Short mmCIF file of C-alpha atoms and ligand atoms in Angstrom, two decimals:
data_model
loop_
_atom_site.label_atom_id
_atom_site.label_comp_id
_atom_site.label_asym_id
_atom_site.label_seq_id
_atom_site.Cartn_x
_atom_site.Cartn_y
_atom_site.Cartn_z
CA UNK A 1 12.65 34.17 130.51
CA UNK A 2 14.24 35.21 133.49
CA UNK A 3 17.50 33.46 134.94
CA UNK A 4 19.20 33.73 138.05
CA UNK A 5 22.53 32.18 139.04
CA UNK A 6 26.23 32.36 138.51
CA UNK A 7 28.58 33.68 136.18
CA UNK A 8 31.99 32.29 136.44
CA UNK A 9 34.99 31.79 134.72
CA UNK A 10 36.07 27.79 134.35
CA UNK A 11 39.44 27.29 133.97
CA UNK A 12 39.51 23.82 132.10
CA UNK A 13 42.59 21.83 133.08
CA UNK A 14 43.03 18.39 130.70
CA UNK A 15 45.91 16.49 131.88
CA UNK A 16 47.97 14.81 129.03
CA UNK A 17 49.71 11.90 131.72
CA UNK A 18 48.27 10.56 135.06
CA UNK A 19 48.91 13.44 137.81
CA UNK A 20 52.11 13.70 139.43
CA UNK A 21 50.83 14.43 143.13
CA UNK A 22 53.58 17.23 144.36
CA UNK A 23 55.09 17.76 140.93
CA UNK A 24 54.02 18.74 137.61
CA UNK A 25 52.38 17.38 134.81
CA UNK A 26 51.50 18.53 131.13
CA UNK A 27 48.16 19.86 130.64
CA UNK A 28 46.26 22.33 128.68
CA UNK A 29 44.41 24.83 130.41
CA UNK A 30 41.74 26.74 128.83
CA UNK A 31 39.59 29.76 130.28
CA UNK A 32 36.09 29.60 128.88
CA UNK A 33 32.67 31.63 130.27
CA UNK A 34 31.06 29.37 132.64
CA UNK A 35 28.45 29.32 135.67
CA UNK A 36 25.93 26.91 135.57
CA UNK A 37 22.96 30.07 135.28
CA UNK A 38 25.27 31.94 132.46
CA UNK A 39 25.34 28.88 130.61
CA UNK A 40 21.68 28.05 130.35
CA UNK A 41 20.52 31.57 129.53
CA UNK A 42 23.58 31.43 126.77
CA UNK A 43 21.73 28.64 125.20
CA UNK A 44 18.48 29.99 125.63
CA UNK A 45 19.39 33.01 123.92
CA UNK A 46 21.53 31.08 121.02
CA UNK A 47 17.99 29.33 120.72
CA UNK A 48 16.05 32.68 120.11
CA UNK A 49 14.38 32.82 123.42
CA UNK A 50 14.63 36.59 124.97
CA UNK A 51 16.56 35.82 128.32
CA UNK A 52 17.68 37.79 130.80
CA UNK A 53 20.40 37.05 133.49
CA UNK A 54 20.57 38.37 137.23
CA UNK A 55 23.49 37.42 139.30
CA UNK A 56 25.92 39.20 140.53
CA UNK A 57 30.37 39.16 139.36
CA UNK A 58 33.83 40.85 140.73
CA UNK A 59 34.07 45.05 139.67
CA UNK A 60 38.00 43.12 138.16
CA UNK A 61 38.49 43.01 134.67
CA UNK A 62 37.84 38.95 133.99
CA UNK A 63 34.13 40.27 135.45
CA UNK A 64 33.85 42.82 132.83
CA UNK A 65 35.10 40.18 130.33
CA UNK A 66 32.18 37.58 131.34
CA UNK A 67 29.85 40.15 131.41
CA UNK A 68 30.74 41.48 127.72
CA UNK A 69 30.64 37.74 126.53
CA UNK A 70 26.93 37.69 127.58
CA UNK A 71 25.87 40.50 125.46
CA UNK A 72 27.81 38.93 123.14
CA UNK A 73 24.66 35.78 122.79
CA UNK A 74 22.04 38.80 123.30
CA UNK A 75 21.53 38.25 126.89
CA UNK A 76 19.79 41.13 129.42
CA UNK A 77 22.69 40.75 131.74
CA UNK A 78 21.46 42.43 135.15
CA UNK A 79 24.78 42.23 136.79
CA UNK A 80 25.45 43.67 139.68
CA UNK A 81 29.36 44.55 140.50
CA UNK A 82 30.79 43.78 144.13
CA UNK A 83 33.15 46.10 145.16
CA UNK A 84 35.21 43.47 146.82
CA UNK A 85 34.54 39.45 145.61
CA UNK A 86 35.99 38.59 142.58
CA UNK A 87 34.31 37.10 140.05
CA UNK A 88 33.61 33.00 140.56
CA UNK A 89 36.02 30.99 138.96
CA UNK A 90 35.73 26.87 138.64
CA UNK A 91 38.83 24.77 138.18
CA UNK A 92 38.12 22.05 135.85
CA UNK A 93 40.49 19.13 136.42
CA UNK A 94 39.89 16.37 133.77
CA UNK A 95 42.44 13.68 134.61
CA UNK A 96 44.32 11.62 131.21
CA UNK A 97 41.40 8.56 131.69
CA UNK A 98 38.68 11.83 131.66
CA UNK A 99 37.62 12.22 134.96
CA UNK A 100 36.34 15.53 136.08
CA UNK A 101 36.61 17.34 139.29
CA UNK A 102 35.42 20.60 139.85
CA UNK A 103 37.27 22.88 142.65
CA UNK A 104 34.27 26.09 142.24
CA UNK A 105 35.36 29.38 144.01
CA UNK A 106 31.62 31.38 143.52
CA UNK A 107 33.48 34.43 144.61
CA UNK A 108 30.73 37.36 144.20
CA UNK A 109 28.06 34.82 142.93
CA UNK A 110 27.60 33.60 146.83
CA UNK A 111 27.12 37.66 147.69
CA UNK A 112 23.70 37.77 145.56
CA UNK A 113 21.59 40.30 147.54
CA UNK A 114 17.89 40.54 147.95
CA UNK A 115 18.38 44.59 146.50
CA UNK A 116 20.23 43.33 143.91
CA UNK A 117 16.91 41.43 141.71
CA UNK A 118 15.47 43.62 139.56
CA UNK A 119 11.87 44.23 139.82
CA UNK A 120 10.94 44.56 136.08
CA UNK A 121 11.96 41.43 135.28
CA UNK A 122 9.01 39.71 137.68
CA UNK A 123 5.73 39.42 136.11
CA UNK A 124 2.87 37.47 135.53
CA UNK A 125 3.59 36.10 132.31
CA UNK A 126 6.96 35.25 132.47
CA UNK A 127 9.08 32.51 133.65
CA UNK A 128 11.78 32.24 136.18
CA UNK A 129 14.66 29.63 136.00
CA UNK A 130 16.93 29.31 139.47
CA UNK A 131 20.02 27.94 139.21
CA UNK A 132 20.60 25.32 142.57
CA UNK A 133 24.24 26.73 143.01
CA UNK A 134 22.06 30.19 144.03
CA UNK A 135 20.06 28.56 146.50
CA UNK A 136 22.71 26.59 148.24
CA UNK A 137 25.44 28.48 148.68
CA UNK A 138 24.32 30.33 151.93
CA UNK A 139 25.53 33.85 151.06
CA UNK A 140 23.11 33.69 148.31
CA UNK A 141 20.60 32.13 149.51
CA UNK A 142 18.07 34.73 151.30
CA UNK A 143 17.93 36.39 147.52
CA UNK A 144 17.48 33.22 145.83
CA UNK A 145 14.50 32.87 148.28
CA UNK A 146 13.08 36.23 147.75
CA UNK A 147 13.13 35.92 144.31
CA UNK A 148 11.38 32.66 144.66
CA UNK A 149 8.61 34.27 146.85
CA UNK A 150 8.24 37.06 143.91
CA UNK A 151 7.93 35.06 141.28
CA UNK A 152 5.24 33.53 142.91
CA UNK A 153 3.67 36.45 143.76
CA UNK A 154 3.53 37.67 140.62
CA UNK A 155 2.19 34.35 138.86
CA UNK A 156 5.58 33.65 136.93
CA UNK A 157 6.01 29.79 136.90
CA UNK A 158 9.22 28.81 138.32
CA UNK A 159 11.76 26.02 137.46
CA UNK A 160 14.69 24.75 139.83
CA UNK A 161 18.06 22.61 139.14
CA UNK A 162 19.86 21.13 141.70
CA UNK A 163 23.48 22.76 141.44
CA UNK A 164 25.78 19.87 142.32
CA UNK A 165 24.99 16.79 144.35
CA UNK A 166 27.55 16.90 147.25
CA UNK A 167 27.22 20.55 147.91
CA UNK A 168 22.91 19.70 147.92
CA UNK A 169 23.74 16.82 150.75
CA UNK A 170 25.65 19.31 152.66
CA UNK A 171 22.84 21.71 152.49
CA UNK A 172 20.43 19.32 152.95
CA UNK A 173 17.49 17.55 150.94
CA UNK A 174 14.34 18.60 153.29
CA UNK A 175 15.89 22.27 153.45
CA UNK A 176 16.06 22.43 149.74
CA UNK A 177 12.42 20.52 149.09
CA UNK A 178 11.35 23.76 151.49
CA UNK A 179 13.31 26.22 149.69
CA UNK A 180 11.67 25.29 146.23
CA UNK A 181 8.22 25.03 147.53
CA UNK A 182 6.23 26.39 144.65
CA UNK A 183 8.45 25.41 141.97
CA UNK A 184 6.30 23.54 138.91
CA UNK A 185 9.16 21.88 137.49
CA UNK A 186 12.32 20.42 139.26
CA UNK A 187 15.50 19.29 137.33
CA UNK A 188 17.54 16.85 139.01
CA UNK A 189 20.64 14.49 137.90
CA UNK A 190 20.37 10.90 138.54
CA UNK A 191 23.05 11.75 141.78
CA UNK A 192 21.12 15.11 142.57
CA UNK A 193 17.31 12.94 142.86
CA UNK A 194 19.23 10.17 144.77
CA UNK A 195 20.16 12.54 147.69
CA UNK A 196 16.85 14.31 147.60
CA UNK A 197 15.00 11.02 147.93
CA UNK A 198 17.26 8.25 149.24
CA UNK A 199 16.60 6.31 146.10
CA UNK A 200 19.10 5.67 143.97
CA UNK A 201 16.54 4.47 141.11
CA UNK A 202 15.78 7.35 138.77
CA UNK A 203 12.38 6.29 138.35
CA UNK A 204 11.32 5.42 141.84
CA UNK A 205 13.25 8.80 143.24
CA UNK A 206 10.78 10.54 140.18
CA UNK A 207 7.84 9.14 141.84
CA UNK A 208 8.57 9.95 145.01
CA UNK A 209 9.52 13.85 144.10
CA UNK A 210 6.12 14.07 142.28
CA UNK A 211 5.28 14.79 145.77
CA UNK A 212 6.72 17.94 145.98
CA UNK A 213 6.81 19.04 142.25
CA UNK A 214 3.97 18.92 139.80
CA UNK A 215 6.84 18.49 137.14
CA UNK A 216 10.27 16.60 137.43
CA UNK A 217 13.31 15.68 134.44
CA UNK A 218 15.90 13.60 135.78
CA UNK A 219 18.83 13.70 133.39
CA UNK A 220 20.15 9.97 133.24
CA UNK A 221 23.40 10.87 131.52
CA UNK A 222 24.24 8.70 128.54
CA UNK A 223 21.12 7.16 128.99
CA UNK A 224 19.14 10.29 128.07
CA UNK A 225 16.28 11.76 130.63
CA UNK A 226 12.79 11.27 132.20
CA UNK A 227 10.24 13.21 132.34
CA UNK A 228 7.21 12.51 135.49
CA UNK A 229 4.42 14.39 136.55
CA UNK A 230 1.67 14.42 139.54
CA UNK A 231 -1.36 14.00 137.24
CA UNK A 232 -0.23 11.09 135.41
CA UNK A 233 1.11 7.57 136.13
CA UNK A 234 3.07 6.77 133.26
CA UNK A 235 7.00 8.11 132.94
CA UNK A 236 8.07 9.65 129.67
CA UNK A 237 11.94 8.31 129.35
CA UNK A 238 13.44 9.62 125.93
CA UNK A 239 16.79 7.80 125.33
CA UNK A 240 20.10 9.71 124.19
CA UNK A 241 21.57 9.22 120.97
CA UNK A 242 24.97 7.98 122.00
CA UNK A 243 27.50 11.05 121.58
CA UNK A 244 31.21 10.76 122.22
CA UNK A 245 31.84 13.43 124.35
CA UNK A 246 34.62 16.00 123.04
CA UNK A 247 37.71 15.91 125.17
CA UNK A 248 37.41 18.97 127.46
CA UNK A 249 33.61 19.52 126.97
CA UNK A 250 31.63 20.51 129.63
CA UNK A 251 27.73 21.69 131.27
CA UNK A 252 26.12 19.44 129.01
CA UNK A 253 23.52 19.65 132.12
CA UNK A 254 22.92 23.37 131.15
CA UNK A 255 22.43 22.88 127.49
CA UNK A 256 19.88 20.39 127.72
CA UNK A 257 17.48 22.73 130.49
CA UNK A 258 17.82 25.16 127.72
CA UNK A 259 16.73 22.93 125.32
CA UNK A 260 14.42 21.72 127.42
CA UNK A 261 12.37 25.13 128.86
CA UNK A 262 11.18 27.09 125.49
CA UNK A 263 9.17 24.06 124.02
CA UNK A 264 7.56 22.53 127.48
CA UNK A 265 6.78 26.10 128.26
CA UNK A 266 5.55 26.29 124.74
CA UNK A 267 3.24 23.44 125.50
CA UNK A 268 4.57 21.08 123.56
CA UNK A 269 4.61 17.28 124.77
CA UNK A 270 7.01 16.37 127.18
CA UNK A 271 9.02 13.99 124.64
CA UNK A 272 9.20 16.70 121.81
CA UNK A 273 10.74 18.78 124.89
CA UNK A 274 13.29 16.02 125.78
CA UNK A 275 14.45 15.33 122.67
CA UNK A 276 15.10 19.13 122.21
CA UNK A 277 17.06 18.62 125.77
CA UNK A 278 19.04 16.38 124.37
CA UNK A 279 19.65 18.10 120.95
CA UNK A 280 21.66 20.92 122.95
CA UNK A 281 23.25 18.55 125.11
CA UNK A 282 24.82 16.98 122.64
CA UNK A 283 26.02 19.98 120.94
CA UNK A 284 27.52 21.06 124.23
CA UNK A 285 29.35 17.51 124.23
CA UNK A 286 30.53 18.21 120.93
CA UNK A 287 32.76 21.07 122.05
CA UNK A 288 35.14 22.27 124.89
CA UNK A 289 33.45 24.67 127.05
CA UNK A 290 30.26 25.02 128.51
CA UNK A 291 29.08 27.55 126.47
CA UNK A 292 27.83 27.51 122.98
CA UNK A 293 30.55 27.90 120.53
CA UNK A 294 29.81 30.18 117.95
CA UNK A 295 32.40 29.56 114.97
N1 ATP B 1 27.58 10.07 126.75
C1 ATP B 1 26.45 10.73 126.40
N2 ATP B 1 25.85 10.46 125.21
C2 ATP B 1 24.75 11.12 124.83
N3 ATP B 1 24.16 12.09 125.56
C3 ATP B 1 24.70 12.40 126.74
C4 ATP B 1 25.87 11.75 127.24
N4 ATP B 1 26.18 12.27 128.43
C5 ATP B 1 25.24 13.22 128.69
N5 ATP B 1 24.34 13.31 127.68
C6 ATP B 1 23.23 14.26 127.55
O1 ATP B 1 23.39 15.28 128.49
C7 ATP B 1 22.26 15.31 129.38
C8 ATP B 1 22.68 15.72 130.76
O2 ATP B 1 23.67 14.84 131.25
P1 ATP B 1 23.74 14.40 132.80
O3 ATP B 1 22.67 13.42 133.05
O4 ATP B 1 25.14 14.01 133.08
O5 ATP B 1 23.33 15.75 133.55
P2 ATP B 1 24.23 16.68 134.48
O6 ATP B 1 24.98 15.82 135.45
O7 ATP B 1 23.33 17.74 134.97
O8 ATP B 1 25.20 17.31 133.41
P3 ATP B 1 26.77 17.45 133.49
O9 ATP B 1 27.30 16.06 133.73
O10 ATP B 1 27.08 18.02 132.15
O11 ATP B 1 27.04 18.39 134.62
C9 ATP B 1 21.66 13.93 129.26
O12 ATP B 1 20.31 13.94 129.59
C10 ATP B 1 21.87 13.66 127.77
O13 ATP B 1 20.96 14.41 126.99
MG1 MG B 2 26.47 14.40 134.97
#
């Protein structure tokens, strides 16, 4: 499996009292490996699937660091260094009550160049995952689409996520239902399929993306996900079993497409696939971090 997207370092911030605006207040604050694209292959490759990564990090050391750590799961990282960009870093602010707000720099990440995608990795056989961070930040986005177009060239099926929802509404729902033309699965949040159809209900915005997609999972959060297709009427919803998420814990997104890939590619049903999804996500819930945590 081939993955493209970003590496990045999130710096997790959990604040211990409600924020002092213009002062200070007592936190922890906890570098982990991060980048929505880095994350997914990470599970994929915990999982035993042979994954490799292309994306692009800072020449600085916390680069080299990132880049070590995804050797360390037995990823193919194909990074390639920019001279100048640093490597992305997210701030992770989780307020005392647990809300999270994300303040992403993507650094080199939004410098991925056409020349910089391998062309051994693109084949018929294989599969290509794009992260939506890749596709909609704009300094990334002609590779992103060349990749795209080579994947399909070359017969690899291709899945897309949406990145975030507010930077997808900046970018714009019919430019990225253009950009992913081709795709044969689409993963969307519940927020993410609201702004590319104007529906805010999961299952009516699934119907209406079947349009576009011959495959679409909308993750529904606590609820669990949904799995709808263009050949068939009926919606596959698996629920979630309920998980208390881990203080600090993070990309629970990420874990579940990894869980979710190997066995629908596998040709397994789409509820055996879901429930794998959610298997992963709720490790990732389980622990600070985005990534798998391997002690
Ligand atoms: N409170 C919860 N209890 C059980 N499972 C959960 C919970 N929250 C999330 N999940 C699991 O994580 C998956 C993805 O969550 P969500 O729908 O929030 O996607 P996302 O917004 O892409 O992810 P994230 O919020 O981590 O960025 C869900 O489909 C489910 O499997
Ligand atoms: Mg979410």
């Amino acid at each position: 499996m081939v993955v493209i997207g970003d590496l990045m370092t999130d710096a997790v911030a959990r604040a211990f009292h409600p924020l002092a605006r213009g002062s200070d207040t007592p936190a922890s604050v906890i570098m982990y490996g991060g980048g929505s694209g880095a994350n997914v292959a990470a599970w994929l490759a915990l999982e035993g699937t042979d994954t490799a990564l292309v994306g692009r990090r800072g020449s600085d050391i916390t680069g080299r660091t990132r880049e070590m750590e995804l050797m360390g799961f037995g990823i193919d990282a194909r990074m390639v260094m920019d001279p100048e960009r640093p490597t992305g870093t997210c701030v992770v602010m989780i307020t005392h009550r647990g809300d999270r707000t994300m303040l992403s720099d993507p650094g080199a990440n939004a410098a991925l160049q056409p020349e910089d995608l391998p062309r051994d990795v693109f084949g018929p056989d294989g599969h290509l995952h794009m992260s939506g961070y890749t596709l909609i930040n704009e300094g990334s986005r002609r590779a992103a689409r060349v990749a795209l177009r080579m994947a399909r060239e070359t017969g690899m099926s291709i899945s897309v996520d949406c990145g975030s929802h507010a930077p997808l509404e900046r970018a714009g729902a019919e430019s990225f239902l253009d950009w992913t033309n081709g795709a044969r699965l689409l993963f969307a949040n519940t927020e993410q399929a609201a702004v590319l159809t104007g529906r805010d209900e999961a299952e009516a915005a699934a119907r209406v993306l079947t349009a576009w997609y011959p495959n679409v999972v909308i993750k529904l959060g606590d609820a669990g996900a949904l799995w709808a297709s263009k050949t068939r009427d009926d919606i596959v919803v698996v629920p979630a079993e309920p998980v208390e998420p881990s203080p600090g814990s993070i990309g629970a997104g990420d874990a579940f497409i990894a869980g979710f890939l190997p066995p629908w590619l596998a040709g397994h049903h789409p509820k055996d696939a879901l429930s794998n999804a959610h298997r992963l996500a709720a490790r990732a819930l389980h622990q600070p971090g985005a990534r798998p945590d391997l002690d």
